[in-house]
CSV table of C-alpha atoms in Angstrom, one decimal:
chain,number,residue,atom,x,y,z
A,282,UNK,CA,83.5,70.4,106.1
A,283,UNK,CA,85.7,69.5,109.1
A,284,UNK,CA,87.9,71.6,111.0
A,285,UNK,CA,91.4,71.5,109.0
A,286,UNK,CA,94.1,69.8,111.3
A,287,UNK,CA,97.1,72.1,112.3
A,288,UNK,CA,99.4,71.5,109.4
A,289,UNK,CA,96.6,73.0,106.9
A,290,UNK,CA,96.8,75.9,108.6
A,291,UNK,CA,100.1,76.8,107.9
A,292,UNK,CA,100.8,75.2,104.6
A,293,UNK,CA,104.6,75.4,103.5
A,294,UNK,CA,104.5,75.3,99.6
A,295,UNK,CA,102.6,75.0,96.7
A,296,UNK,CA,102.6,72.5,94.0
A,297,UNK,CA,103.5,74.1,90.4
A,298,UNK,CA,101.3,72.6,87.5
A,299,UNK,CA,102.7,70.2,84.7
A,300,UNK,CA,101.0,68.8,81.9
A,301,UNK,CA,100.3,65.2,82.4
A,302,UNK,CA,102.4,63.1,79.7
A,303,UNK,CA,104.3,65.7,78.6
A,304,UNK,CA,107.2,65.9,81.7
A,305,UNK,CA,109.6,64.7,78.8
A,306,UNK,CA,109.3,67.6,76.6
A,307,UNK,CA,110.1,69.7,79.8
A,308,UNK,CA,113.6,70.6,78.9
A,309,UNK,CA,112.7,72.0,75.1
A,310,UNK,CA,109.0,73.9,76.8
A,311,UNK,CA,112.4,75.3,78.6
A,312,UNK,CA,114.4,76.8,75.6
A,313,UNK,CA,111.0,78.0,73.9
A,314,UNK,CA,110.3,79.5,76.8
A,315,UNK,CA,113.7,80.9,77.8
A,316,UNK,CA,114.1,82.4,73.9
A,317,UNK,CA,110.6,83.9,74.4
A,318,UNK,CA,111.9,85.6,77.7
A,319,UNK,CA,115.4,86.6,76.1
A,320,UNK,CA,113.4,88.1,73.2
A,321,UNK,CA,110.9,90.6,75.7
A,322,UNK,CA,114.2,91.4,78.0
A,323,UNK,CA,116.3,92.4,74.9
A,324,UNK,CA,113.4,94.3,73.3
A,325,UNK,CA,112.6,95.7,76.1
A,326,UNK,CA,116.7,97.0,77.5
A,327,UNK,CA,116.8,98.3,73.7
A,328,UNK,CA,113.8,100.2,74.4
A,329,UNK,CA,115.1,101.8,77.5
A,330,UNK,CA,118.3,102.3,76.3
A,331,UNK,CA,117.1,103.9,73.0
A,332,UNK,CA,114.6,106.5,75.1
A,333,UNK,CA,117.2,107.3,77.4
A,334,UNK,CA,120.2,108.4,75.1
A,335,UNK,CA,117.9,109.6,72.0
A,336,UNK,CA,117.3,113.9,73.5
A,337,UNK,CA,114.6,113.7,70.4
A,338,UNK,CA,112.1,111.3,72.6
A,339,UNK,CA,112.6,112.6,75.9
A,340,UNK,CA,108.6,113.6,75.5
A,341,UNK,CA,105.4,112.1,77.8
A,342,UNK,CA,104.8,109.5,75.4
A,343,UNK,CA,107.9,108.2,75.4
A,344,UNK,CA,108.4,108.0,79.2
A,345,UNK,CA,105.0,105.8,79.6
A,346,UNK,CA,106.6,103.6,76.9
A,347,UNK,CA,109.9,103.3,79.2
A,348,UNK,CA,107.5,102.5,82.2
A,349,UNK,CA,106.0,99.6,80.1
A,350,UNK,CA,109.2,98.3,79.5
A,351,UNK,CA,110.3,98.5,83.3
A,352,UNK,CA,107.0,97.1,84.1
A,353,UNK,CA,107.0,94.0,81.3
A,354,UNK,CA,111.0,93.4,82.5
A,355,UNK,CA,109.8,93.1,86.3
A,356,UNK,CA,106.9,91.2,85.2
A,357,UNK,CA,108.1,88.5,83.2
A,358,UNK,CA,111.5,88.6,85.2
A,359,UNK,CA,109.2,87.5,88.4
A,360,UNK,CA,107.9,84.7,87.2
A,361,UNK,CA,110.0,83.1,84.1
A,362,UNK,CA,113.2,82.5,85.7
A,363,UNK,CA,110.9,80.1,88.4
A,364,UNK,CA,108.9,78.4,85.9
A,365,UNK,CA,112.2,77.8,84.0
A,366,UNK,CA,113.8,76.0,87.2
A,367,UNK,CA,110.6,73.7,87.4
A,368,UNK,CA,110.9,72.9,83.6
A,369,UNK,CA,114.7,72.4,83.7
A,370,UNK,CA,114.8,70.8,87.6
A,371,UNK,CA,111.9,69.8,88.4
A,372,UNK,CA,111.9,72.4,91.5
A,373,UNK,CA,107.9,72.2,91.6
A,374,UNK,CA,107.5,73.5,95.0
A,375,UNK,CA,107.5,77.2,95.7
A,376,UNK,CA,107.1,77.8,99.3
A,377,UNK,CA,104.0,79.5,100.5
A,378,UNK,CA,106.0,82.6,101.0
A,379,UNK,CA,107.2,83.0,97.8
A,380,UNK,CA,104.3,82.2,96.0
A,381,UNK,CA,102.3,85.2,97.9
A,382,UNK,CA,104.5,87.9,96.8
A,383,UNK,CA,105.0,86.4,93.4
A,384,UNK,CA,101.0,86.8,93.1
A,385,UNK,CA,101.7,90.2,94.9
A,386,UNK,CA,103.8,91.2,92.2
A,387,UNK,CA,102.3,89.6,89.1
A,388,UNK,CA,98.9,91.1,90.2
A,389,UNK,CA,100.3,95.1,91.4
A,390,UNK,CA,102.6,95.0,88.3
A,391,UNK,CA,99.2,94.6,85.8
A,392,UNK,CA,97.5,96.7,87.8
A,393,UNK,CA,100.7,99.7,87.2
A,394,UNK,CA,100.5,99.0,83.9
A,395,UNK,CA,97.0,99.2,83.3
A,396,UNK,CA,97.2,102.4,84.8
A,397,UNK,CA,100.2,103.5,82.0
A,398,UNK,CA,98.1,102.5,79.6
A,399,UNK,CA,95.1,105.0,80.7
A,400,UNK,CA,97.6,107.3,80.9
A,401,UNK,CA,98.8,107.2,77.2
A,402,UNK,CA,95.1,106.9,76.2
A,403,UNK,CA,94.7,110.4,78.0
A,404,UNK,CA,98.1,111.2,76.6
A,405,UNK,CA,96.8,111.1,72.8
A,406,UNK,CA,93.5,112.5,73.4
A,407,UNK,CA,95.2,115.8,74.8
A,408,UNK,CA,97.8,115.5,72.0
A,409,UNK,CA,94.7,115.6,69.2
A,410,UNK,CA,91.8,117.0,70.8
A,411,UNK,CA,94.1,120.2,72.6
A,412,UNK,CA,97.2,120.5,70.9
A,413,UNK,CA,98.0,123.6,71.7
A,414,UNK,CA,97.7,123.0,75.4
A,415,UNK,CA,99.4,119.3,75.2
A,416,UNK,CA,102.9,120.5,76.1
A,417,UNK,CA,101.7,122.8,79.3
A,418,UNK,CA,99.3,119.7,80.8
A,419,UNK,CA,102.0,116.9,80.4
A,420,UNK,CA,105.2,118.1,81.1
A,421,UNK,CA,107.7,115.8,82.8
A,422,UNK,CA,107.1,116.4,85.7
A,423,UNK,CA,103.5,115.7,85.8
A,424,UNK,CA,104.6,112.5,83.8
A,425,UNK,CA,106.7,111.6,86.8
A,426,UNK,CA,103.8,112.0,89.2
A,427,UNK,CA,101.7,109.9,87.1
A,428,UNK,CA,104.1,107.1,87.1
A,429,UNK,CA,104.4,107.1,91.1
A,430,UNK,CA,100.8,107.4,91.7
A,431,UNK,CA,100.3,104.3,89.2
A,432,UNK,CA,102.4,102.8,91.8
A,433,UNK,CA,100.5,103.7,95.1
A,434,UNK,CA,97.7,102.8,93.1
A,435,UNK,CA,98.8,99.6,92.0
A,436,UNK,CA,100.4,98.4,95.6
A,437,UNK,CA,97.5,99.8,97.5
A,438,UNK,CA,94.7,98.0,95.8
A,439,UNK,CA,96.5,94.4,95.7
A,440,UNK,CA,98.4,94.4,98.7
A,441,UNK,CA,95.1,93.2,100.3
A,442,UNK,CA,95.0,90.1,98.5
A,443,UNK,CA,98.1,88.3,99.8
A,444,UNK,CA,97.1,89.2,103.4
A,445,UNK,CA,93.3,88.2,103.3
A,446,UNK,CA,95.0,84.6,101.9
A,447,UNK,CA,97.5,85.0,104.4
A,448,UNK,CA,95.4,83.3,107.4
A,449,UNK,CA,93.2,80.8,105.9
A,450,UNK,CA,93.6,77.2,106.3
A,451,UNK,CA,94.9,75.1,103.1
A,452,UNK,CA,93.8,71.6,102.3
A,453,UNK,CA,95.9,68.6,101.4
A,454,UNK,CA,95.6,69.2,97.9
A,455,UNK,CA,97.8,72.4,96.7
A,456,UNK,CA,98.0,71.5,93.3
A,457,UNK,CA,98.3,74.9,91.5
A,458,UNK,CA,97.1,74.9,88.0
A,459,UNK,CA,100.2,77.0,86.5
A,460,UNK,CA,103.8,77.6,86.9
A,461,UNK,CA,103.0,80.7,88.6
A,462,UNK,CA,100.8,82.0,91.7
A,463,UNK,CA,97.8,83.6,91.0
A,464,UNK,CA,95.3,85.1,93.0
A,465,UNK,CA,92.4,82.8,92.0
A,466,UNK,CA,94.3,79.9,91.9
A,467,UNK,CA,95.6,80.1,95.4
A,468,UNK,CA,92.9,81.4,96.5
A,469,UNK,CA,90.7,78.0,94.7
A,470,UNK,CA,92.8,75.8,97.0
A,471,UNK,CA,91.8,77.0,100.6
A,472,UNK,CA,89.2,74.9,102.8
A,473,UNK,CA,87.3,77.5,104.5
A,474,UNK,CA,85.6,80.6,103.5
A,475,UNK,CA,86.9,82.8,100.6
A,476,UNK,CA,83.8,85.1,100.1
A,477,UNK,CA,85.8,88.2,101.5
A,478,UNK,CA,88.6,87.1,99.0
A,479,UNK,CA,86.8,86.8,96.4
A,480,UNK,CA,84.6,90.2,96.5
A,481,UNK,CA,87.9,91.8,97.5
A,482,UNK,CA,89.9,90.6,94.6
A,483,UNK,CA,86.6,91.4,92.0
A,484,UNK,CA,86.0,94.8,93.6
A,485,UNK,CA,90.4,95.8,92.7
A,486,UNK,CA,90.0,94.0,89.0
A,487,UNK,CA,87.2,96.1,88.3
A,488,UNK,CA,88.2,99.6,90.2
A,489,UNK,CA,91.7,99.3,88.0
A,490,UNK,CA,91.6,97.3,85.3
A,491,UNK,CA,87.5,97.4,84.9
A,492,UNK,CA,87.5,101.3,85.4
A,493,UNK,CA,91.0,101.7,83.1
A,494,UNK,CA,89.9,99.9,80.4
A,495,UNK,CA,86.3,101.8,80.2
A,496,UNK,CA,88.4,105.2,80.5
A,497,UNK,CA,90.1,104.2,77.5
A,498,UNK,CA,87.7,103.1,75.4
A,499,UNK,CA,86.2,107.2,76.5
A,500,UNK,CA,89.3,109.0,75.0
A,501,UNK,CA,88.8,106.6,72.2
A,502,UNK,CA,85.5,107.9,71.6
A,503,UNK,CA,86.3,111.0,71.7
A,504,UNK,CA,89.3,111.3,69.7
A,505,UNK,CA,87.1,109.7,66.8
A,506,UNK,CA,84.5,112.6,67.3
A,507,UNK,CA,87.9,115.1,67.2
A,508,UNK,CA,89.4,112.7,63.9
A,509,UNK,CA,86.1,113.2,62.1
A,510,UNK,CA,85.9,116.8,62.4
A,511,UNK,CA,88.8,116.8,60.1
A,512,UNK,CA,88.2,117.8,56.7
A,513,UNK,CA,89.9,115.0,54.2
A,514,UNK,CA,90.3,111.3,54.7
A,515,UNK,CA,94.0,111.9,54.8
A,516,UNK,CA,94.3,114.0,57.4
A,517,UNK,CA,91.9,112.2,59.3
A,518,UNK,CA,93.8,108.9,58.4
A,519,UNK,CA,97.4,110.8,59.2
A,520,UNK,CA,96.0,111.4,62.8
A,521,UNK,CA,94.5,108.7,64.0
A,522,UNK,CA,97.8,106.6,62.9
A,523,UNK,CA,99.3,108.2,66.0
A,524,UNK,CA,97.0,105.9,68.3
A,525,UNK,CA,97.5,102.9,66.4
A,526,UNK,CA,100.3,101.6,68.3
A,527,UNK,CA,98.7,102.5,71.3
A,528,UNK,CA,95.5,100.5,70.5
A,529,UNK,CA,97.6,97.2,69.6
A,530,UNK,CA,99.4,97.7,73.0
A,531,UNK,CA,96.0,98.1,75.0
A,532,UNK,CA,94.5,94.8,73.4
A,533,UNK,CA,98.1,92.6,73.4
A,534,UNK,CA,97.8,93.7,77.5
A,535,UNK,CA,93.6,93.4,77.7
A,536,UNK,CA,92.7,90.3,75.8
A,537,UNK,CA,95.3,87.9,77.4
A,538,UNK,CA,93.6,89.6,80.8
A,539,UNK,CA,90.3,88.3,79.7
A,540,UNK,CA,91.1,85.3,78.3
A,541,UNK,CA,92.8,84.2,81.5
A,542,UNK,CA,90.2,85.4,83.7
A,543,UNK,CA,87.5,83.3,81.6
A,544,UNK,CA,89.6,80.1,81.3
A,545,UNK,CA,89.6,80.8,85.0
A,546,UNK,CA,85.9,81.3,85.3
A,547,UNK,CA,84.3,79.0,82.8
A,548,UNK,CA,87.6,76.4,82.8
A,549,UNK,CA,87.6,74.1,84.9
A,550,UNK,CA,87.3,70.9,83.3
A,551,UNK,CA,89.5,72.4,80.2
A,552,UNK,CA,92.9,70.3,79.9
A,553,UNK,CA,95.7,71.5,82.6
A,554,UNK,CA,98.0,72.7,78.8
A,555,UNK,CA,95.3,75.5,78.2
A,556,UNK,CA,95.3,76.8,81.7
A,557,UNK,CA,99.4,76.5,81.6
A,558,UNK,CA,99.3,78.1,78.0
A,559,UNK,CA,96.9,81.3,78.9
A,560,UNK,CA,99.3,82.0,82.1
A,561,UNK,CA,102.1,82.1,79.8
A,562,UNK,CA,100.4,84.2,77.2
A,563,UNK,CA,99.1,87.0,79.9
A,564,UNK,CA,102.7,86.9,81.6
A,565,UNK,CA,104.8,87.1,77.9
A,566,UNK,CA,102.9,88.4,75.3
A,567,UNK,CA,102.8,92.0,76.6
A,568,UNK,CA,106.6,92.1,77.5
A,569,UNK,CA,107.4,90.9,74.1
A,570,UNK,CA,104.9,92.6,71.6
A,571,UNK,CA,105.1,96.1,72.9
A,572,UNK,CA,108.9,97.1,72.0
A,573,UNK,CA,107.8,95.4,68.4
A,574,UNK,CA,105.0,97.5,68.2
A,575,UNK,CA,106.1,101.0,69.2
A,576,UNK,CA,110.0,99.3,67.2
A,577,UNK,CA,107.8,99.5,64.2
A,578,UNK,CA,105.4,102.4,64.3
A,579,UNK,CA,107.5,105.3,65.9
A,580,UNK,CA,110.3,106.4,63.4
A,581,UNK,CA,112.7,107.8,65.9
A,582,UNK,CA,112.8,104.5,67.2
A,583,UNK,CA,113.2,102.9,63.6
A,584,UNK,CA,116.0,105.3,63.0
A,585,UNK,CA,117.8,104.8,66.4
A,586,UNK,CA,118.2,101.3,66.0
A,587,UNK,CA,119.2,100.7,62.4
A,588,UNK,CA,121.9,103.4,63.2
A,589,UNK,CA,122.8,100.8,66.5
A,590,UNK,CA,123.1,98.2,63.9
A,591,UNK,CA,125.2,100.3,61.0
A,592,UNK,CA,127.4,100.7,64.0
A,593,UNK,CA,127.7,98.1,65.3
A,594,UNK,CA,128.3,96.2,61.2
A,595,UNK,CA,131.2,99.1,60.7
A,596,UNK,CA,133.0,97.6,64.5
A,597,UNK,CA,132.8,94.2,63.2
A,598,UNK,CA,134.1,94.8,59.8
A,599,UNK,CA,137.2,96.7,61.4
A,600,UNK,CA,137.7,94.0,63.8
A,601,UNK,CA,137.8,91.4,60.6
């Protein structure tokens, strides 16, 4: 390969992906897109607001599930809003700057709220397994220091990435394959040698995301050995419903994660529309399944927001 000239080495944008044939439908992929976003912001806000003025869920459980929300809102917040101005103005260049700290973000972000999600794993295994000692072990405070060392954990394991991409030389081609920056996909488009790149970016995946996932799947185990130790179906049935919304969170986050990373892997020659589709999955689904989830199995939440709605019906029918 030849040595790249001197405007590869300091390449000023990126290219976002379309879908060949389909620049047309642009404007209405927009308003799907931009109802799907309104949806995970508004469930999310309710969320946040419900948690925060309910004294009845001001509990560990709760908290992680406002941290989700903050997460999800930052995470779909930093990258719909851009993909929307490329559907809506065909703005497809995002300037090398900006595209590594959206991958900064979009990357650290998953990697917080992997680590939330361990936490709520480890949450309900203390809550079943030790009752008793479940209040003592997470009080607020250490829920606090939990959340900031997600954080640290998050920022320092993926700020690498952006900084080993940082110096590398670009070719002519920077074509991204979706309306985002990704680590991988940036990464795919540089002429020179990505081996430290790409051990670095596998090692982080699996130290978080590898190691969280396996951690989880640990408390599961051994909250079924706990749930089985109970005498009667029902009471065994009665407890493990607690984890059920916690298990559809972990797989609405999980299996977009590994479906991108093998479309990635195994994808190349699939159409540009799946690659496009699988980035909007990883980036949405989360932010708008979770507040539905824990909406519909946690009953304070039920309660809090048909009261919202009662409300808000009895302000309406004075106003008329």
């Amino acid at each position: 390969m030849p040595f790249p000239n001197s405007s590869d080495l300091s390449p000023s944008s990126f290219i976002l992906a379309s879908i060949p044939g389909l620049e047309a439908a642009h404007f209405w992929m927009a308003i799907l897109l931009c109802s799907v976003y309104i949806l995970a912001v508004t469930g999310n806000c309710v969320v946040l607001f419900i948690v925060k003025t309910e004294p009845s869920l001001h509990a560990p459980m709760y908290f992680f599930l406002c941290m989700l929300a903050a997460i999800d809102l930052a995470l779909s917040t930093s990258t719909v809003p851009r993909v929307l101005s490329f559907y809506w103005f065909n703005t497809r260049e995002i300037s090398f700057g900006a595209c590594l700290v959206q991958m900064f973000l979009i990357h650290t972000l998953s990697a917080i709220e992997s680590t939330v999600l361990l936490a709520m794993a480890v949450d309900r295994y203390v809550a079943i397994c030790h009752p008793l000692r479940h209040a003592a072990i997470l009080t607020n405070s250490a829920t606090l220091k939990i959340g900031l060392v997600a954080m640290a954990r998050g920022v320092l394991f993926f700020l690498p990435l952006p900084l080993l991409l940082l110096p590398l030389p670009f070719c002519s081609s920077r074509v991204l394959s979706h309306s985002f920056c990704l680590h991988q996909d940036v990464m795919n488009l540089a002429c020179a040698n990505t081996t430290p790149s790409v051990v670095y970016g596998l090692t982080a995946i699996l130290l978080v995301m590898g190691l969280d996932a396996i951690l989880i799947c640990l408390s599961y185990i051994l909250i079924l050995k706990a749930v089985l130790r109970l005498a009667s179906w029902k009471e065994r049935l009665k407890v493990f419903s607690t984890c059920v919304a916690h298990i559809c969170v972990v797989l609405a986050f999980y299996v977009p994660l590994i479906g991108l990373s093998v479309v990635h892997r195994f994808g190349k020659d699939l159409a540009p529309l799946v690659h496009i589709i699988m980035g909007n999955i990883y980036i949405l689904v989360p932010a708008v399944l979770n507040p539905i989830i824990y909406g519909v199995r946690t009953k304070q939440i039920q309660r809090r927001i048909l009261n919202l709605i009662h409300i808000n019906n009895d302000r309406t029918k004075l106003w008329l």
